[in-house]
mmCIF file of C-alpha atoms and ligand atoms in Angstrom:
data_model
loop_
_atom_site.group_PDB
_atom_site.id
_atom_site.type_symbol
_atom_site.label_atom_id
_atom_site.label_comp_id
_atom_site.label_asym_id
_atom_site.label_seq_id
_atom_site.Cartn_x
_atom_site.Cartn_y
_atom_site.Cartn_z
ATOM 1 C CA MET A 642 -19.844 10.695 19.388
ATOM 2 C CA ASN A 643 -17.905 11.875 16.354
ATOM 3 C CA GLN A 644 -15.907 9.103 14.756
ATOM 4 C CA ALA A 645 -13.930 8.505 11.606
ATOM 5 C CA ALA A 646 -14.324 5.613 9.176
ATOM 6 C CA LEU A 647 -12.160 4.553 6.257
ATOM 7 C CA VAL A 648 -14.226 3.915 3.145
ATOM 8 C CA LEU A 649 -12.662 2.328 0.074
ATOM 9 C CA ILE A 650 -14.337 1.986 -3.284
ATOM 10 C CA LYS A 651 -12.735 -1.262 -4.363
ATOM 11 C CA PRO A 652 -11.535 -1.966 -7.933
ATOM 12 C CA ASP A 653 -14.797 -3.737 -8.892
ATOM 13 C CA GLY A 654 -16.753 -0.680 -7.725
ATOM 14 C CA LEU A 655 -14.592 1.536 -9.928
ATOM 15 C CA LYS A 656 -14.810 -0.827 -12.899
ATOM 16 C CA LYS A 657 -18.595 -0.946 -12.606
ATOM 17 C CA SER A 658 -18.729 2.890 -12.602
ATOM 18 C CA LEU A 659 -20.340 2.934 -9.182
ATOM 19 C CA THR A 660 -18.393 5.836 -7.678
ATOM 20 C CA GLY A 661 -21.151 8.433 -8.025
ATOM 21 C CA ASN A 662 -23.783 5.977 -6.962
ATOM 22 C CA ILE A 663 -21.894 4.889 -3.837
ATOM 23 C CA LEU A 664 -21.121 8.484 -2.841
ATOM 24 C CA THR A 665 -24.780 9.388 -3.259
ATOM 25 C CA ARG A 666 -25.832 6.460 -1.088
ATOM 26 C CA LEU A 667 -23.296 7.363 1.593
ATOM 27 C CA SER A 668 -24.416 11.003 1.567
ATOM 28 C CA GLU A 669 -27.628 9.793 3.241
ATOM 29 C CA THR A 670 -25.534 9.508 6.411
ATOM 30 C CA LYS A 671 -24.970 13.310 6.467
ATOM 31 C CA LEU A 672 -21.370 12.551 7.420
ATOM 32 C CA GLU A 673 -18.526 14.725 6.200
ATOM 33 C CA ILE A 674 -15.789 13.551 3.834
ATOM 34 C CA VAL A 675 -12.551 14.846 5.359
ATOM 35 C CA ALA A 676 -10.063 13.122 3.024
ATOM 36 C CA ALA A 677 -10.184 11.537 -0.436
ATOM 37 C CA LYS A 678 -7.686 10.233 -2.983
ATOM 38 C CA MET A 679 -7.000 7.576 -5.593
ATOM 39 C CA VAL A 680 -4.447 4.975 -4.486
ATOM 40 C CA ARG A 681 -2.351 2.401 -6.307
ATOM 41 C CA VAL A 682 -2.334 -0.283 -3.650
ATOM 42 C CA SER A 683 1.052 -1.859 -2.928
ATOM 43 C CA LYS A 684 1.343 -5.473 -1.818
ATOM 44 C CA GLU A 685 2.574 -4.232 1.568
ATOM 45 C CA LEU A 686 -0.410 -1.921 2.089
ATOM 46 C CA ALA A 687 -2.879 -4.611 0.995
ATOM 47 C CA GLU A 688 -1.358 -7.236 3.296
ATOM 48 C CA GLU A 689 -1.220 -4.873 6.262
ATOM 49 C CA HIS A 690 -4.793 -3.700 5.697
ATOM 50 C CA TYR A 691 -6.109 -7.263 5.602
ATOM 51 C CA LYS A 692 -3.645 -8.797 8.087
ATOM 52 C CA HIS A 693 -6.505 -10.163 10.240
ATOM 53 C CA LEU A 694 -7.304 -12.516 7.334
ATOM 54 C CA LYS A 695 -3.783 -13.699 6.516
ATOM 55 C CA ASP A 696 -4.492 -17.303 7.490
ATOM 56 C CA LYS A 697 -7.623 -17.580 5.352
ATOM 57 C CA PRO A 698 -7.513 -19.693 2.199
ATOM 58 C CA PHE A 699 -8.730 -16.733 0.134
ATOM 59 C CA PHE A 700 -6.031 -14.322 1.398
ATOM 60 C CA LYS A 701 -3.908 -14.385 -1.771
ATOM 61 C CA ASP A 702 -6.952 -13.785 -3.989
ATOM 62 C CA LEU A 703 -8.124 -11.024 -1.649
ATOM 63 C CA ILE A 704 -4.776 -9.220 -2.019
ATOM 64 C CA SER A 705 -5.001 -9.528 -5.824
ATOM 65 C CA TYR A 706 -8.569 -8.249 -5.666
ATOM 66 C CA ILE A 707 -7.878 -5.132 -3.582
ATOM 67 C CA ARG A 708 -4.817 -4.351 -5.743
ATOM 68 C CA GLY A 709 -7.059 -4.406 -8.827
ATOM 69 C CA GLU A 710 -5.399 -7.379 -10.481
ATOM 70 C CA LEU A 711 -8.753 -9.028 -11.143
ATOM 71 C CA HIS A 712 -10.321 -5.957 -12.762
ATOM 72 C CA GLU A 713 -7.558 -4.283 -14.785
ATOM 73 C CA ARG A 714 -8.145 -1.316 -12.509
ATOM 74 C CA ARG A 715 -5.059 -0.966 -10.349
ATOM 75 C CA LYS A 716 -6.563 1.620 -8.108
ATOM 76 C CA VAL A 717 -8.854 2.171 -5.196
ATOM 77 C CA MET A 718 -10.652 5.326 -4.092
ATOM 78 C CA ALA A 719 -9.892 5.961 -0.423
ATOM 79 C CA MET A 720 -11.915 8.331 1.751
ATOM 80 C CA VAL A 721 -12.331 9.244 5.377
ATOM 81 C CA TYR A 722 -15.887 9.861 6.552
ATOM 82 C CA TRP A 723 -16.292 11.757 9.793
ATOM 83 C CA GLY A 724 -19.176 12.476 12.119
ATOM 84 C CA GLU A 725 -21.652 10.888 14.525
ATOM 85 C CA ASP A 726 -21.277 7.065 14.572
ATOM 86 C CA ALA A 727 -19.483 7.120 11.220
ATOM 87 C CA SER A 728 -18.498 3.445 10.993
ATOM 88 C CA THR A 729 -21.894 2.135 12.133
ATOM 89 C CA LYS A 730 -23.771 4.370 9.701
ATOM 90 C CA CYS A 731 -21.521 3.607 6.721
ATOM 91 C CA ARG A 732 -21.476 -0.114 7.433
ATOM 92 C CA GLU A 733 -25.229 -0.191 7.654
ATOM 93 C CA LEU A 734 -25.497 1.266 4.157
ATOM 94 C CA ALA A 735 -22.691 -1.006 2.904
ATOM 95 C CA GLY A 736 -24.450 -4.181 4.068
ATOM 96 C CA ALA A 737 -23.080 -7.563 5.116
ATOM 97 C CA THR A 738 -19.668 -8.842 3.997
ATOM 98 C CA ASN A 739 -21.190 -11.650 1.924
ATOM 99 C CA PRO A 740 -23.076 -9.887 -0.880
ATOM 100 C CA GLU A 741 -25.577 -12.766 -1.076
ATOM 101 C CA GLU A 742 -26.464 -12.303 2.577
ATOM 102 C CA ALA A 743 -26.429 -8.509 2.439
ATOM 103 C CA GLU A 744 -29.692 -6.602 2.513
ATOM 104 C CA PRO A 745 -30.712 -6.465 -1.187
ATOM 105 C CA THR A 746 -31.043 -2.673 -1.076
ATOM 106 C CA SER A 747 -27.634 -2.174 0.587
ATOM 107 C CA ILE A 748 -24.606 -1.208 -1.508
ATOM 108 C CA ARG A 749 -23.085 -4.688 -1.307
ATOM 109 C CA GLY A 750 -26.456 -6.371 -1.745
ATOM 110 C CA SER A 751 -27.142 -4.308 -4.846
ATOM 111 C CA TYR A 752 -23.769 -4.546 -6.571
ATOM 112 C CA GLY A 753 -21.624 -7.286 -4.999
ATOM 113 C CA ARG A 754 -20.994 -10.790 -6.269
ATOM 114 C CA ILE A 755 -19.108 -13.935 -5.287
ATOM 115 C CA THR A 756 -16.479 -15.076 -7.779
ATOM 116 C CA THR A 757 -16.159 -18.689 -8.830
ATOM 117 C CA ALA A 758 -12.922 -18.726 -6.771
ATOM 118 C CA GLY A 759 -15.037 -17.774 -3.751
ATOM 119 C CA VAL A 760 -13.915 -14.162 -3.182
ATOM 120 C CA TYR A 761 -16.610 -11.743 -2.115
ATOM 121 C CA GLU A 762 -16.363 -8.860 -4.555
ATOM 122 C CA ASN A 763 -18.399 -6.435 -2.505
ATOM 123 C CA VAL A 764 -17.449 -3.102 -4.135
ATOM 124 C CA ILE A 765 -16.758 -1.212 -0.907
ATOM 125 C CA HIS A 766 -14.776 -1.414 2.306
ATOM 126 C CA VAL A 767 -15.855 0.288 5.522
ATOM 127 C CA SER A 768 -13.945 0.160 8.827
ATOM 128 C CA SER A 769 -15.790 -2.048 11.289
ATOM 129 C CA ASN A 770 -15.340 0.187 14.379
ATOM 130 C CA PRO A 771 -13.466 3.319 15.545
ATOM 131 C CA GLU A 772 -10.402 1.329 16.649
ATOM 132 C CA GLU A 773 -10.101 -0.406 13.282
ATOM 133 C CA ALA A 774 -10.753 2.946 11.604
ATOM 134 C CA GLN A 775 -7.788 4.480 13.397
ATOM 135 C CA ARG A 776 -5.501 1.610 12.428
ATOM 136 C CA GLU A 777 -6.655 1.698 8.811
ATOM 137 C CA ILE A 778 -6.692 5.490 8.349
ATOM 138 C CA LYS A 779 -3.111 5.694 9.631
ATOM 139 C CA LEU A 780 -2.135 3.111 7.003
ATOM 140 C CA TRP A 781 -3.866 4.818 4.087
ATOM 141 C CA PHE A 782 -3.402 8.527 4.845
ATOM 142 C CA HIS A 783 -0.764 10.977 6.062
ATOM 143 C CA PRO A 784 -1.979 13.504 8.654
ATOM 144 C CA GLU A 785 -1.652 16.356 6.112
ATOM 145 C CA GLU A 786 -4.080 14.672 3.733
ATOM 146 C CA ILE A 787 -6.932 14.863 6.244
ATOM 147 C CA ILE A 788 -8.555 18.277 6.775
ATOM 148 C CA VAL A 789 -9.341 17.732 10.462
ATOM 149 C CA ASP A 790 -7.031 16.624 13.287
ATOM 150 C CA LEU A 791 -8.248 13.068 13.843
ATOM 151 C CA TYR A 792 -5.386 11.595 15.820
ATOM 152 C CA PRO A 793 -2.327 13.034 17.581
ATOM 153 C CA ALA A 794 0.426 13.862 15.086
ATOM 154 C CA LYS A 795 3.858 15.459 15.305
ATOM 155 C CA GLU A 796 5.900 17.659 13.015
ATOM 156 C CA ILE A 797 9.267 16.427 11.870
ATOM 157 C CA VAL A 798 11.955 17.911 9.672
ATOM 158 C CA ALA A 799 12.594 15.268 7.053
ATOM 159 C CA ARG A 800 16.074 15.293 5.596
ATOM 160 C CA GLU A 801 16.981 13.680 2.264
ATOM 161 C CA TYR A 802 13.324 13.163 1.613
ATOM 162 C CA LYS A 803 12.738 12.331 -2.042
ATOM 163 C CA ARG A 804 9.457 13.475 -3.506
ATOM 164 C CA LYS A 805 8.079 14.748 -6.808
ATOM 165 C CA VAL A 806 7.282 18.414 -7.382
ATOM 166 C CA TRP A 807 5.857 20.039 -10.504
ATOM 167 C CA ALA A 808 8.566 20.508 -13.186
HETATM 168 N N1 UDP B 1567 -13.814 -11.861 2.180
HETATM 169 C C1 UDP B 1567 -14.024 -12.932 1.319
HETATM 170 N N2 UDP B 1567 -14.515 -14.108 1.840
HETATM 171 C C2 UDP B 1567 -14.812 -14.247 3.166
HETATM 172 C C3 UDP B 1567 -14.604 -13.161 4.018
HETATM 173 C C4 UDP B 1567 -14.104 -11.988 3.493
HETATM 174 O O1 UDP B 1567 -13.764 -12.839 0.132
HETATM 175 O O2 UDP B 1567 -15.271 -15.327 3.577
HETATM 176 C C5 UDP B 1567 -13.272 -10.598 1.628
HETATM 177 C C6 UDP B 1567 -14.368 -9.567 1.321
HETATM 178 O O3 UDP B 1567 -14.003 -8.843 0.165
HETATM 179 C C7 UDP B 1567 -14.348 -8.702 2.570
HETATM 180 C C8 UDP B 1567 -12.848 -8.689 2.903
HETATM 181 O O4 UDP B 1567 -12.407 -10.003 2.590
HETATM 182 O O5 UDP B 1567 -14.879 -7.420 2.331
HETATM 183 C C9 UDP B 1567 -12.526 -8.368 4.348
HETATM 184 O O6 UDP B 1567 -13.188 -9.254 5.187
HETATM 185 P P1 UDP B 1567 -13.836 -8.790 6.565
HETATM 186 O O7 UDP B 1567 -14.160 -10.007 7.340
HETATM 187 O O8 UDP B 1567 -12.963 -7.767 7.208
HETATM 188 O O9 UDP B 1567 -15.233 -8.144 6.090
HETATM 189 P P2 UDP B 1567 -15.693 -6.617 5.929
HETATM 190 O O10 UDP B 1567 -15.154 -5.866 7.117
HETATM 191 O O11 UDP B 1567 -15.113 -6.104 4.619
HETATM 192 O O12 UDP B 1567 -17.190 -6.665 5.894
HETATM 193 MG MG1 MG B 1568 -13.246 -5.760 7.949
#
């Protein structure tokens, strides 16, 4: 069945110049990229994204990590992959959460590391299943930023909506 998966190239992946490499690896899946952008990750977005880990001792460091505070790269590349078994296929290529336990040829196994503070810097995030994907994609993207209709959306007329346009 066609599914969507959120894929993030984390700040360590960007700092290590792994973008092209990771995209090439993920292209083996033959999935389609239906959304992509660079994001400056707010504290709110980071905490909501990782809310399932909020009681973990490494939570604060994890928030700093995903916001790029450990890598002087305050950005993340966010993408939506779409197609047959998207999350399973992308996670398989990503490898296990702990880069030391990940398959050595997987993306995390090849490029991840564990910091002395104990955070797994594993260069990439992939949604763990379609339900998580839906939750995460709705956090990271607006419907208009995705070129297919993934989830039900509605049109609204926004009044007093402040946004930037080209000068
Ligand atoms: N993480 C960590 N130590 C742990 C577990 C997780 O540093 O013991 C970090 C790691 O960067 C991981 C992220 O928290 O990618 C989210 O954890 P999750 O359990 O959701 O793993 P994932 O879905 O990313 O494989
Ligand atoms: Mg997860």
